[in-house]
XYZ file of C-alpha atoms in Angstrom:
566
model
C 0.000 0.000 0.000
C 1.435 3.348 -0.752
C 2.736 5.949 1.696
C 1.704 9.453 2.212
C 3.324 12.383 0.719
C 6.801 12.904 1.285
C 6.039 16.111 3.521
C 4.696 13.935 6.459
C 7.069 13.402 9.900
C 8.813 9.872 10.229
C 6.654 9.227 12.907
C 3.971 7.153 12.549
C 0.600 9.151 11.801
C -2.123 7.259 13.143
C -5.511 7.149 10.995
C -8.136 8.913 13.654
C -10.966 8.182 10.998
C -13.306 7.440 14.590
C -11.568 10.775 16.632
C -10.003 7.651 19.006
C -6.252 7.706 17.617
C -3.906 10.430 18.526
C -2.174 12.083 15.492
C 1.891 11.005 16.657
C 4.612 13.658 15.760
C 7.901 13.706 16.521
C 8.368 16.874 17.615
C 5.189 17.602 19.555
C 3.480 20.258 17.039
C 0.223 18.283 16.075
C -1.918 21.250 15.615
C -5.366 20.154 15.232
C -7.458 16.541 15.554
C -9.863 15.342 13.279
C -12.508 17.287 14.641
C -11.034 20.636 14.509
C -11.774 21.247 18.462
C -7.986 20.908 20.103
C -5.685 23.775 20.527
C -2.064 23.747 18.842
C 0.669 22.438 20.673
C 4.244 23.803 19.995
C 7.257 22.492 21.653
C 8.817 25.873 21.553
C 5.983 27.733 23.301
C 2.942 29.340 21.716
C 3.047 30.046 18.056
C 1.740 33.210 16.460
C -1.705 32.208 15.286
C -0.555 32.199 11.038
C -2.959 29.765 9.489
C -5.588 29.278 12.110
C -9.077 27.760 10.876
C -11.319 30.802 12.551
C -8.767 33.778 12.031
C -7.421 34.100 8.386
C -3.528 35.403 8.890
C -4.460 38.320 6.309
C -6.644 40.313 4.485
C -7.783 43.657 2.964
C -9.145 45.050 6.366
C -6.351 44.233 8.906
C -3.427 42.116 9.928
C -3.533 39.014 11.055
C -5.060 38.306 14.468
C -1.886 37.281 16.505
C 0.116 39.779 14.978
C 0.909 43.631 16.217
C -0.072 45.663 12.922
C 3.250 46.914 10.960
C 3.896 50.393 12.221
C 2.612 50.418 15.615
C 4.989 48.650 17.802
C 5.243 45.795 15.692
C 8.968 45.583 15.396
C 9.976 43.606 18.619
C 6.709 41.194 18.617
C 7.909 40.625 14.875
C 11.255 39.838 15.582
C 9.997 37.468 17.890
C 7.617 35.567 15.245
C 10.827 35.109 13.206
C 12.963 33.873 15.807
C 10.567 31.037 16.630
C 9.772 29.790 12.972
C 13.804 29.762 12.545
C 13.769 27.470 16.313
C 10.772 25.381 14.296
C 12.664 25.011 11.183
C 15.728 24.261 13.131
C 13.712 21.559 14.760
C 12.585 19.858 11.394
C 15.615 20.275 9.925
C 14.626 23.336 8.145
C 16.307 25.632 5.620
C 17.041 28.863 7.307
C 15.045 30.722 4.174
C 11.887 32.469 4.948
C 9.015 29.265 4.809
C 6.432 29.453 2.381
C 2.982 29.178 3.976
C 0.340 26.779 2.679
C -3.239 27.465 4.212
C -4.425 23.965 5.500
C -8.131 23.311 6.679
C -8.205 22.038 10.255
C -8.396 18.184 10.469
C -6.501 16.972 7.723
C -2.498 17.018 6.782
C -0.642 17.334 3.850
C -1.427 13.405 2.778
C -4.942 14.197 2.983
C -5.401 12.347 6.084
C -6.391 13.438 9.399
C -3.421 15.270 11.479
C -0.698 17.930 10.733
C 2.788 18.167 9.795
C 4.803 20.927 11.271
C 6.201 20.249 7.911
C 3.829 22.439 6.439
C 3.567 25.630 8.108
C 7.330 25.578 7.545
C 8.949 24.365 4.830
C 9.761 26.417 1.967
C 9.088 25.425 -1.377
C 12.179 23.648 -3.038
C 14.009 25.053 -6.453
C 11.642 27.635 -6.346
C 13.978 31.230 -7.643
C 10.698 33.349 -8.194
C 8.327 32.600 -4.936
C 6.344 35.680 -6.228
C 5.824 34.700 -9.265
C 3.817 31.635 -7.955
C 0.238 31.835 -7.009
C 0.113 31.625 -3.354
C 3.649 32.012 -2.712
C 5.086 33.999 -0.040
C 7.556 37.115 -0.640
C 10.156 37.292 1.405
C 9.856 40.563 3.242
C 9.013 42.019 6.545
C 5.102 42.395 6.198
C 3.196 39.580 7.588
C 2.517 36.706 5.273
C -0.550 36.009 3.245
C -1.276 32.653 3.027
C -3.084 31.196 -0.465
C -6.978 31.297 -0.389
C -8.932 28.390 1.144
C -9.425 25.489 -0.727
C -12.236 24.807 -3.240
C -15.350 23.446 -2.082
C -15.717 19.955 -3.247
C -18.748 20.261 -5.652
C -17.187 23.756 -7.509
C -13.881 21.324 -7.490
C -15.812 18.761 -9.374
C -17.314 20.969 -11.586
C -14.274 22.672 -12.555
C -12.680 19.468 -13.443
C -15.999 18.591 -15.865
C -15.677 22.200 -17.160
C -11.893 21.411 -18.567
C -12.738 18.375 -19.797
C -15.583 20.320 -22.068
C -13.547 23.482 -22.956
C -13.152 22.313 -26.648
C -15.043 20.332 -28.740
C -13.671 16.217 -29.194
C -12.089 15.174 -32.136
C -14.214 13.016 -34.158
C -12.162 9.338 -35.654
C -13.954 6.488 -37.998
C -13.549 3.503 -36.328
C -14.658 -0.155 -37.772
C -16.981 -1.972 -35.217
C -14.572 -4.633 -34.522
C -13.004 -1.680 -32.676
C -15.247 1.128 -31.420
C -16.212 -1.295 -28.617
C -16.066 1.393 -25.745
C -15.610 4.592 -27.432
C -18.337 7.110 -26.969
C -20.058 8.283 -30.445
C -18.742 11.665 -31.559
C -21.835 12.271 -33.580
C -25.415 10.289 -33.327
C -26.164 7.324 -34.799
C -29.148 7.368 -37.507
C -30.573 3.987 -39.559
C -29.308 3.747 -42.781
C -32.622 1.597 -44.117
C -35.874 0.455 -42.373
C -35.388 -2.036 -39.610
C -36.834 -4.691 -40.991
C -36.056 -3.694 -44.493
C -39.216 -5.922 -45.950
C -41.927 -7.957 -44.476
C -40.667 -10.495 -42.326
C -41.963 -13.491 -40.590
C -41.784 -13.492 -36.689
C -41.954 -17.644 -36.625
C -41.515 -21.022 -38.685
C -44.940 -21.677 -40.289
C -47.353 -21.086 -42.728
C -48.130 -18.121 -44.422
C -51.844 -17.596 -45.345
C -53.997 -15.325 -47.350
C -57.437 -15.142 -46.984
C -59.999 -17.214 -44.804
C -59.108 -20.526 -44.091
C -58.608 -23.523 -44.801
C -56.156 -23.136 -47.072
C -54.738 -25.078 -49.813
C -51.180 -25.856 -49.702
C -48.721 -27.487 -52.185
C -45.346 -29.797 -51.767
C -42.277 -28.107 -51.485
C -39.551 -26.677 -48.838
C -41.287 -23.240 -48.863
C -40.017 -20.007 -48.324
C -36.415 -19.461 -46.432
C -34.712 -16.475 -45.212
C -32.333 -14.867 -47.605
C -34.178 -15.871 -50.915
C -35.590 -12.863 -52.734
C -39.332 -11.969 -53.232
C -41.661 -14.412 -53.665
C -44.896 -14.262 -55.834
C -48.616 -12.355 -54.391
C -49.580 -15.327 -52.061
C -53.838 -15.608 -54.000
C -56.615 -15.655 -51.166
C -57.167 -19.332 -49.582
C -53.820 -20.625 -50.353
C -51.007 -21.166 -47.701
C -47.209 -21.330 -47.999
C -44.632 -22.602 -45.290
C -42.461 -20.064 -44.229
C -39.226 -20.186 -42.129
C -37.941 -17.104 -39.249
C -36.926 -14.300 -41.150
C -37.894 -15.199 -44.810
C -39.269 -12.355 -46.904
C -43.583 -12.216 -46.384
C -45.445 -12.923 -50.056
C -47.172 -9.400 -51.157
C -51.121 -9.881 -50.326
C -50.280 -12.369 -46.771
C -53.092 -12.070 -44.036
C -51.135 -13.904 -41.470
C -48.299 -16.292 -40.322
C -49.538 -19.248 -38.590
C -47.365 -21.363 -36.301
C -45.960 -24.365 -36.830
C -47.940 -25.900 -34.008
C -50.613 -23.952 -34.317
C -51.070 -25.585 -37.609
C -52.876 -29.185 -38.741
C -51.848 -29.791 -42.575
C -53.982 -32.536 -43.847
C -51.477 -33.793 -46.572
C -53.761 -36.199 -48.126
C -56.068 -33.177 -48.815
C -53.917 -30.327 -49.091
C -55.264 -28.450 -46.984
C -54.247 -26.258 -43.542
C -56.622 -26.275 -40.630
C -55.882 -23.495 -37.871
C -56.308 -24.743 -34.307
C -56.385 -21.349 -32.830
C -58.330 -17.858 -34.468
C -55.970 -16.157 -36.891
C -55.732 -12.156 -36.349
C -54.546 -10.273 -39.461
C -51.038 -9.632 -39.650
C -50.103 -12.418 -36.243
C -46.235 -12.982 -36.369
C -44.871 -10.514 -38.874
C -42.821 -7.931 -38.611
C -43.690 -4.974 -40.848
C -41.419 -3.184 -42.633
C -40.193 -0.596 -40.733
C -41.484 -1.776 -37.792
C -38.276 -1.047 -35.264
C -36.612 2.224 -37.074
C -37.504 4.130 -40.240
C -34.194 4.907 -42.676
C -32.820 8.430 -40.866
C -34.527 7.929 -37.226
C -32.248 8.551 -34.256
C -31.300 5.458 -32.650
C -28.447 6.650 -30.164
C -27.439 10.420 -29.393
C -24.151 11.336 -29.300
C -22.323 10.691 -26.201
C -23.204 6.672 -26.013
C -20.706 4.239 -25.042
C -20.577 1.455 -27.877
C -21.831 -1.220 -25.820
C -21.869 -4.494 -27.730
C -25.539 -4.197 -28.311
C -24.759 -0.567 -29.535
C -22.362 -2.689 -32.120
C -25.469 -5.035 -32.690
C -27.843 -2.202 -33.379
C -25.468 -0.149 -35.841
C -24.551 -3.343 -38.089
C -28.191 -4.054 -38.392
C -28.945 -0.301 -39.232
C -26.261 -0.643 -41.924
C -22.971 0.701 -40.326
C -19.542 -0.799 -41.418
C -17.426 2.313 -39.194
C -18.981 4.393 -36.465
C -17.600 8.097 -35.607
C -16.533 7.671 -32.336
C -14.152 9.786 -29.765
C -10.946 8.896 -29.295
C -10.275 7.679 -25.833
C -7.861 10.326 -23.764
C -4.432 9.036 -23.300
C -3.033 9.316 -20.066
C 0.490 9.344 -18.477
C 0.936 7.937 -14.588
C 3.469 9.084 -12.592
C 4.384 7.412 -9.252
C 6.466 10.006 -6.798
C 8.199 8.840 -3.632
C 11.572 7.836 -2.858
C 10.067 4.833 -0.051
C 8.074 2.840 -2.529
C 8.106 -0.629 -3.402
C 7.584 -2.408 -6.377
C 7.812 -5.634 -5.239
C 8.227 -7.498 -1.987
C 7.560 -7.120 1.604
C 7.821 -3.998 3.156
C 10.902 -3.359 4.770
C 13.507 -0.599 6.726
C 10.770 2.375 5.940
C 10.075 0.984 2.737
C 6.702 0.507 1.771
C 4.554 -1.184 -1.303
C 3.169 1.267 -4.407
C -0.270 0.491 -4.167
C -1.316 3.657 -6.656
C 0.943 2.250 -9.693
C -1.483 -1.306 -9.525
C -4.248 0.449 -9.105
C -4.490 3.519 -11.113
C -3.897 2.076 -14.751
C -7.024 -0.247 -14.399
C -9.280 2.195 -12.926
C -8.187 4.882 -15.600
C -9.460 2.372 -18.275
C -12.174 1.563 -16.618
C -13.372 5.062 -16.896
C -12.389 4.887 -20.792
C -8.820 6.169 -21.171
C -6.179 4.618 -22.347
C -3.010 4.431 -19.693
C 0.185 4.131 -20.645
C 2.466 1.831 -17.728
C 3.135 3.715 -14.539
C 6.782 5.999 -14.571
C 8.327 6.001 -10.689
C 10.699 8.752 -10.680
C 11.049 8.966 -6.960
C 11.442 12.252 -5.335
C 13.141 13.850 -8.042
C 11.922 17.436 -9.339
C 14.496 17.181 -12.648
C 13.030 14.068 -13.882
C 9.265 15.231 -12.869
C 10.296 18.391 -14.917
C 11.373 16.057 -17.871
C 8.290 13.572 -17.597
C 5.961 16.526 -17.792
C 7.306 18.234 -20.725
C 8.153 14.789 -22.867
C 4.559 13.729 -22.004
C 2.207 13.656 -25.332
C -0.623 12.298 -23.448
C -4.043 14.377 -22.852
C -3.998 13.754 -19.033
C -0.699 13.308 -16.648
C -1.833 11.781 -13.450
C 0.581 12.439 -10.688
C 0.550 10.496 -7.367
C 2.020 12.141 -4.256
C 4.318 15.076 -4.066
C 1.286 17.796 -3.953
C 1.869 19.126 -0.430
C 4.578 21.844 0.678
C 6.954 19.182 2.017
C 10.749 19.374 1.153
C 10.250 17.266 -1.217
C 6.988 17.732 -3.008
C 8.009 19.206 -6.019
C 4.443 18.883 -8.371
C 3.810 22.818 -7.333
C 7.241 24.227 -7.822
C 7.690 21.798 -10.941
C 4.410 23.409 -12.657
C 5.344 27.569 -11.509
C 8.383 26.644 -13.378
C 6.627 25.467 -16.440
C 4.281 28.111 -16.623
C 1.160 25.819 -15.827
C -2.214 26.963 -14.945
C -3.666 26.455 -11.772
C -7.444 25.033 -12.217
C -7.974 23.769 -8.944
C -5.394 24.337 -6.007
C -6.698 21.700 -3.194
C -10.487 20.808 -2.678
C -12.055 20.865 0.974
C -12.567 17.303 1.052
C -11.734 14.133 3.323
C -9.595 12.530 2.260
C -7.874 14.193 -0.432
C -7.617 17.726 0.508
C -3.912 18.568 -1.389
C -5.037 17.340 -4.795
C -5.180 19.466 -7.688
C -5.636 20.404 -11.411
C -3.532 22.014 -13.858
C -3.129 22.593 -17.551
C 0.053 22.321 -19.189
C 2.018 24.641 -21.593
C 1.456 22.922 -25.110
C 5.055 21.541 -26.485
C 7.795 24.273 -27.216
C 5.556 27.039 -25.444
C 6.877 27.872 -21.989
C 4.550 30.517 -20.742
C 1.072 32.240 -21.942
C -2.260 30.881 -21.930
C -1.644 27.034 -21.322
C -3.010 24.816 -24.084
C -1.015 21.372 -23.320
C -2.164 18.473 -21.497
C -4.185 18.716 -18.391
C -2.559 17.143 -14.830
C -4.439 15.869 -11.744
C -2.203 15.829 -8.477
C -3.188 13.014 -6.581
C -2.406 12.591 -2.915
C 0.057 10.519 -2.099
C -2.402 8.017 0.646
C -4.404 5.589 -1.357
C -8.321 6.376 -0.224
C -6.891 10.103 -0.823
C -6.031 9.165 -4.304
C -9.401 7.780 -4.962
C -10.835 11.012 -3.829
C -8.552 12.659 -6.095
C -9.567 10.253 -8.871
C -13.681 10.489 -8.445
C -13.117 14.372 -7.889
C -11.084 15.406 -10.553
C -9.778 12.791 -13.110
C -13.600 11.149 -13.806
C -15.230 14.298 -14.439
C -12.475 15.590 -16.306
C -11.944 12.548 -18.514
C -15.665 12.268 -19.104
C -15.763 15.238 -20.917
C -12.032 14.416 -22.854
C -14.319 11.375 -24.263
C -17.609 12.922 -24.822
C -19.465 11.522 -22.720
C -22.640 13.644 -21.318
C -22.878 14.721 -17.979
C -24.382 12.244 -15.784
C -27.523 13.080 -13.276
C -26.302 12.803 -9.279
C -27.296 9.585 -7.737
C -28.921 9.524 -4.090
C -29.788 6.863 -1.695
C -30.602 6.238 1.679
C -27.682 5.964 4.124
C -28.090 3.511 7.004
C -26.133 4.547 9.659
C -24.943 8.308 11.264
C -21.945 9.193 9.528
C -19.936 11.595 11.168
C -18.840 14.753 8.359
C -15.769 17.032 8.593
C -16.500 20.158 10.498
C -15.932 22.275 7.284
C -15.260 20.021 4.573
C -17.110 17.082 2.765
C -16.309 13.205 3.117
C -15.583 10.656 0.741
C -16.868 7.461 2.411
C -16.705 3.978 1.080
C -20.144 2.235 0.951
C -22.296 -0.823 -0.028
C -25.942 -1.124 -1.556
C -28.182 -3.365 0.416
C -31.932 -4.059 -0.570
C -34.528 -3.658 1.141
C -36.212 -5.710 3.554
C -39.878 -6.562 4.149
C -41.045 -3.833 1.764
C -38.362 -1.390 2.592
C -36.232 0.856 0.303
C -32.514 -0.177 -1.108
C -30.209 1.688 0.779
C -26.330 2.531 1.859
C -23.869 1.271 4.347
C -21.074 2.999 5.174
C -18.109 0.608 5.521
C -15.431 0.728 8.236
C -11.483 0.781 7.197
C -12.256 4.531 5.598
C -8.622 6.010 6.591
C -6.907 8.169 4.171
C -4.231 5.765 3.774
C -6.614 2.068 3.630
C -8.086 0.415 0.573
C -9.521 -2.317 2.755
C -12.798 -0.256 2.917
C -12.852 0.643 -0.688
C -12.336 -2.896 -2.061
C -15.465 -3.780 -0.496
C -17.356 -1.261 -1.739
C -19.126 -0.178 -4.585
C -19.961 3.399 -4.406
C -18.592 6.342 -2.503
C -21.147 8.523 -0.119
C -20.713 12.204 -0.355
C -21.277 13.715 2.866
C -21.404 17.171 3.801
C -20.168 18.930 6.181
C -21.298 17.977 9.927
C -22.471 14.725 8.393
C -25.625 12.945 8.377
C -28.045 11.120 10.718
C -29.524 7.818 9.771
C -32.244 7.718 7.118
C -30.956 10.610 4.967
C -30.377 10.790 1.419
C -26.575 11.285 0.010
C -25.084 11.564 -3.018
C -23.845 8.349 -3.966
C -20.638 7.898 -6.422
C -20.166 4.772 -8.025
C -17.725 3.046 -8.736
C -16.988 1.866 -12.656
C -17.292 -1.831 -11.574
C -19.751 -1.697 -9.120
C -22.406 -4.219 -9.552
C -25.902 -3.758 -10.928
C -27.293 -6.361 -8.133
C -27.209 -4.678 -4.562
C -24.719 -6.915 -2.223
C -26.585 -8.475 0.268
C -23.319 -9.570 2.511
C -20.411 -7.885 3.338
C -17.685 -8.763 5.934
C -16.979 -5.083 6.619
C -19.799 -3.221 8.177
C-alpha cells in the first residue's frame, strides 16, 4: 500500500478516521485533531496564530489576528515571530530561508489524512527562484505573510474538473466496429434503411392469405435470404421459415404448431383464431431509414455494435479515448516485496492504470521517478498524453516538487486543493502545449493526486472522472442519491468521501447505503469492499438521509446483500 506524501514526519501518523487515535509527531506540534476542536501544541511555546481555521492570517481590512499591525509597535513582537519559525525550522531540519505558507483546513495534513505536519507551516518550497511569481507564494519581506486562499469546495472542485474536460469540442475518428467497442459516439447514430427492411416473418410456419382452410402445395417453402416471392392468391397457404421475406397480399403467419396440414387433402386447418397480420414484422417496424437510434455521447456497448450493423454501419464516428500518463512520486516505494527498513509497497501504480481504463482512457504503464523534481520536470514536458496523473508530491513538504515543478513550467492552476476528506492537497492544472513555456496554457491537463491511497481515490472520483468524461464525450451524468443507514460523522468544514455498499430492502423497505469501516486516508480495505462512494457534507448525516452516492466503474448492478466489513 502506498505511503503518504513525502512532507509527512517519520513518525507514525495514526488514521483517527473514529476521533479515538492520537495524530503522533515527533516533535510535539500536532496542531489540530480530526474534529477541529484541540488547541495547537508547539514544543517551543505558543506560536503566532498564522494559518488558524477561525482567524485568516491576512486580508484587505487588517493584519492578522496574533500579529501587532506593521507600524505600531510591531517591530519587537515581529522579531519574535521570526525567531521562533527559525527554532521550528531548526527543529525539522529546516532551511534557514523564509518558509512558504500553505493554508491547511483544520483536520486533515498534507497526505490528505487526518493530522498535521509541522512540515507544512514551515517548509519552503524547493528550487523555487521566483516565490512571487507563484500563485500563493510567499515574498520574502518584513510584512506579515498572506497565506493562499482556502481550498475549493468539493462540488465547484468537481465541476471545474468537468468544465476542462468540455472546454473544446472532441475530435471526431472512424472507427470499424470490430473496434469502437467502448468509445463514446462523436456524432449520433441514424438507420441507414428500415429495420426490418421488408416484411418479415416473426416464426416457422405457414403463411396464409385469406380465410381458411387453405390449400397448400409440396415443397420446402419459403427461407430467409431468398428474394421476393410471388402475391400469395386468397385461400392458399405457404410454409415459411424465421426471417424469410412475407409474399405481397399475406393475411397472417400461422405457427408451426398452431397448424394441422392434412397432406392427403392439401389443406391447412388453424387450431387457434388467426388475427390479421399475427407474427410478422412490418417493414419498418423497429426504425424508419434516418430515425435517431443513439445520441451522441453513447458508449458502444456491444448491443450498440449489434444495433449499428443491423442499421447498416460498417465504421462508427466515435471519440478517441484520452491518453493518459501515470506518474508514481516517492523515494520509499516498493515495487515488489515485503515492506521493509521504511520501505513501503506502491499500491497507486497497480491500481491507477485499471481504474483509468475503466473510466475509458487509455493508460500508458506507470513511470516512478522517486522524489526527483528534474526528472518530474522532464516527464511533464516529454509527455504527449491528454492527461498526466501524478501520485504524491502535492503538499509543501521538502520534497513535493508537483507545485514548484508546474510555476516553473508556466502551468495553470485550475484547482489548487479541494475541501474534502480525504484528499484535501489534490489538484488540477493545464500544461504549456510543447515548445511554449509561458502564456495561456493549451497542453495536457494534470491531476495531483495525494500521495495516501483512499486520498487518491478522492482525487480520482473528484477530478480525473469528471475531467476525462468530458475528454471522451461523454454527457454529464444526473447525481445519484440513496438512503444511508447509519450516522456518519462529516468534517466540520469540509465534505467526506466514504466507502459504501448497496443493500436491498427488507420486508417492503427501500434499497439503501452502508457505510463501511477501514475509511482512513491511507486504507483500501474499505474501498475494495465497496461499490460506491457517499458524499457527505459537512457535519455529516443522521440515519435515514439521502446522500449523493458515487459509483464506482465496476460496481455491480445487483445490490450486495453480505459484506464482511460493516
Amino acid at each position: 500500500m502506498t505511503g503518504p506524501d513525502r512532507s509527512r514526519p517519520t513518525g507514525p501518523v495514526h488514521d483517527p478516521t473514529d476521533g479515538t487515535h492520537p495524530v503522533h509527531d515527533p516533535i510535539g506540534l500536532v496542531r489540530d485533531s480530526t474534529d477541529g476542536t484541540h488547541p495547537a501544541r508547539d514544543a517551543i511555546g505558543p506560536a503566532p496564530d498564522l494559518v488558524g481555521a477561525n482567524h485568516p492570517a491576512h486580508d484587505a481590512t487588517g493584519p492578522a489576528p496574533g500579529l501587532a499591525p506593521a507600524g505600531r509597535g510591531s517591530g519587537l513582537a515581529h522579531e519574535e515571530a521570526e525567531r521562533a519559525v527559525e527554532q521550528a525550522l531548526a527543529l525539522v531540519g529546516g532551511s534557514s530561508r523564509r518558509p512558504s505558507l500553505r493554508w491547511e483546513a483544520p483536520g486533515e495534513g498534507p497526505d490528505g489524512g487526518p493530522g498535521s505536519d509541522p512540515g507544512d507551516l514551515t517548509a519552503a518550497l524547493p528550487q523555487d527562484p521566483t516565490p512571487a511569481d507563484r500563485p500563493g507564494s510567499r515574498v520574502r519581506s518584513s510584512a506579515p505573510p498572506s497565506p493562499p486562499p482556502p481550498s475549493l469546495a468539493w462540488d465547484r472542485a468537481r465541476a471545474a474538473a468537468a468544465r476542462a474536460g468540455r472546454a473544446g469540442p472532441p475530435a471526431t475518428i472512424r472507427l470499424p466496429l470490430d473496434r469502437a467497442l467502448g468509445h463514446v459516439l462523436a456524432e449520433a447514430l441514424g438507420a441507414l434503411t428500415d429495420l426490418p427492411s421488408f416484411d418479415t416473418s416473426a416464426m416457422d410456419g405457414w403463411a396464409v392469405a385469406g380465410p381458411g382452410p387453405w390449400a397448400f402445395g409440396a415443397g420446402a417453402g419459403l427461407l430467409a435470404g431468398r428474394g421476393p416471392a410471388t402475391a400469395l392468391p386468397d385461400g392458399a397457404a405457404v410454409r415459411i421459415a424465421t426471417g424469410a421475406r412475407v409474399p405481397p397480399d399475406t393475411t397472417a403467419v400461422i405457427r408451426s404448431e398452431h397448424a394441422h396440414a392434412d397432406e392427403a387433402k392439401g389443406l391447412l386447418h388453424a387450431r387457434r383464431p388467426v388475427v390479421a397480420g399475427q407474427d410478422i414484422r412490418p417493414r419498418g417496424q423497429e426504425c424508419r431509414s434516418g430515425e435517431q437510434l443513439v445520441p451522441a455521447g453513447t458508449v458502444v456497448t456491444p448491443a450498440v455494435l449489434g444495433l449499428a450493423a443491423a442499421a447498416g454501419y460498417d465504421a462508427l464516428p466515435a471519440v478517441p479515448r484520452p491518453r493518459v500518463d501515470i506518474l508514481v512520486l516517492g523515494d520509499e516505494l516498493l515495487a515488489a516485496g515485503l515492506p521493509h527498513d521504511g520501505l513501503i509497497r506502491d499500491a497507486l501504480g497497480p491500481m491507477l492504470g485499471p481504474w483509468l481504463r475503466a473510466l475509458g482512457a487509455e493508460v500508458s504503464g506507470p513511470r516512478r521517478l522517486g522524489d526527483d523534481a528534474e526528472a518530474l520536470r522532464e516527464a511533464l514536458t516529454e509527455s504527449d498524453a491528454d492527461l498526466i496523473v501524478t501520485t504524491g508530491g502535492t503538499a509543501a513538504g521538502p520534497v513535493d516538487h508537483v507545485h514548484p515543478v508546474l510555476a516553473a513550467l508556466g502551468a495553470e492552476l485550475l484547482v489548487d486543493g479541494a475541501a474534502v476528506r480525504p484528499g484535501h492537497p489534490m489538484l488540477l492544472a493545464r500544461l504549456p502545449a510543447p515548445g511554449q513555456s509561458r502564456g495561456t496554457p493549451d497542453g495536457p491537463y494534470l491531476v495531483g493526486l495525494p500521495g495516501n491511497p483512499l486520498a487518491a481515490v478522492s482525487g480520482l472520483l473528484t477530478l480525473a472522472e469528471p475531467l476525462l468524461a468530458g475528454l471522451a464525450g461523454r454527457p454529464e451524468q444526473d447525481a445519484y442519491r440513496a438512503l444511508v443507514h447509519a450516522e456518519v460523522h462529516g468534517h466540520p468544514h469540509d465534505t467526506r468521501l466514504v466507502p459504501v455498499v448497496h443493500r436491498a430492502g427488507r420486508a417492503g423497505g427501500r434499497d439503501h447505503v452502508a457505510p463501511l469501516r477501514y475509511n482512513g486516508p491511507a486504507m483500501l480495505r474499505g474501498i475494495a469492499a465497496a461499490d460506491g462512494l457517499a458524499v457527505v457534507p459537512p457535519g455529516g448525516v443522521r440515519s435515514g438521509t439521502e446522500v449523493e452516492i458515487l459509483d464506482l466503474p465496476w460496481a455491480p448492478a445487483t445490490p450486495w446483500t453480505e459484506g464482511c466489513f460493516t
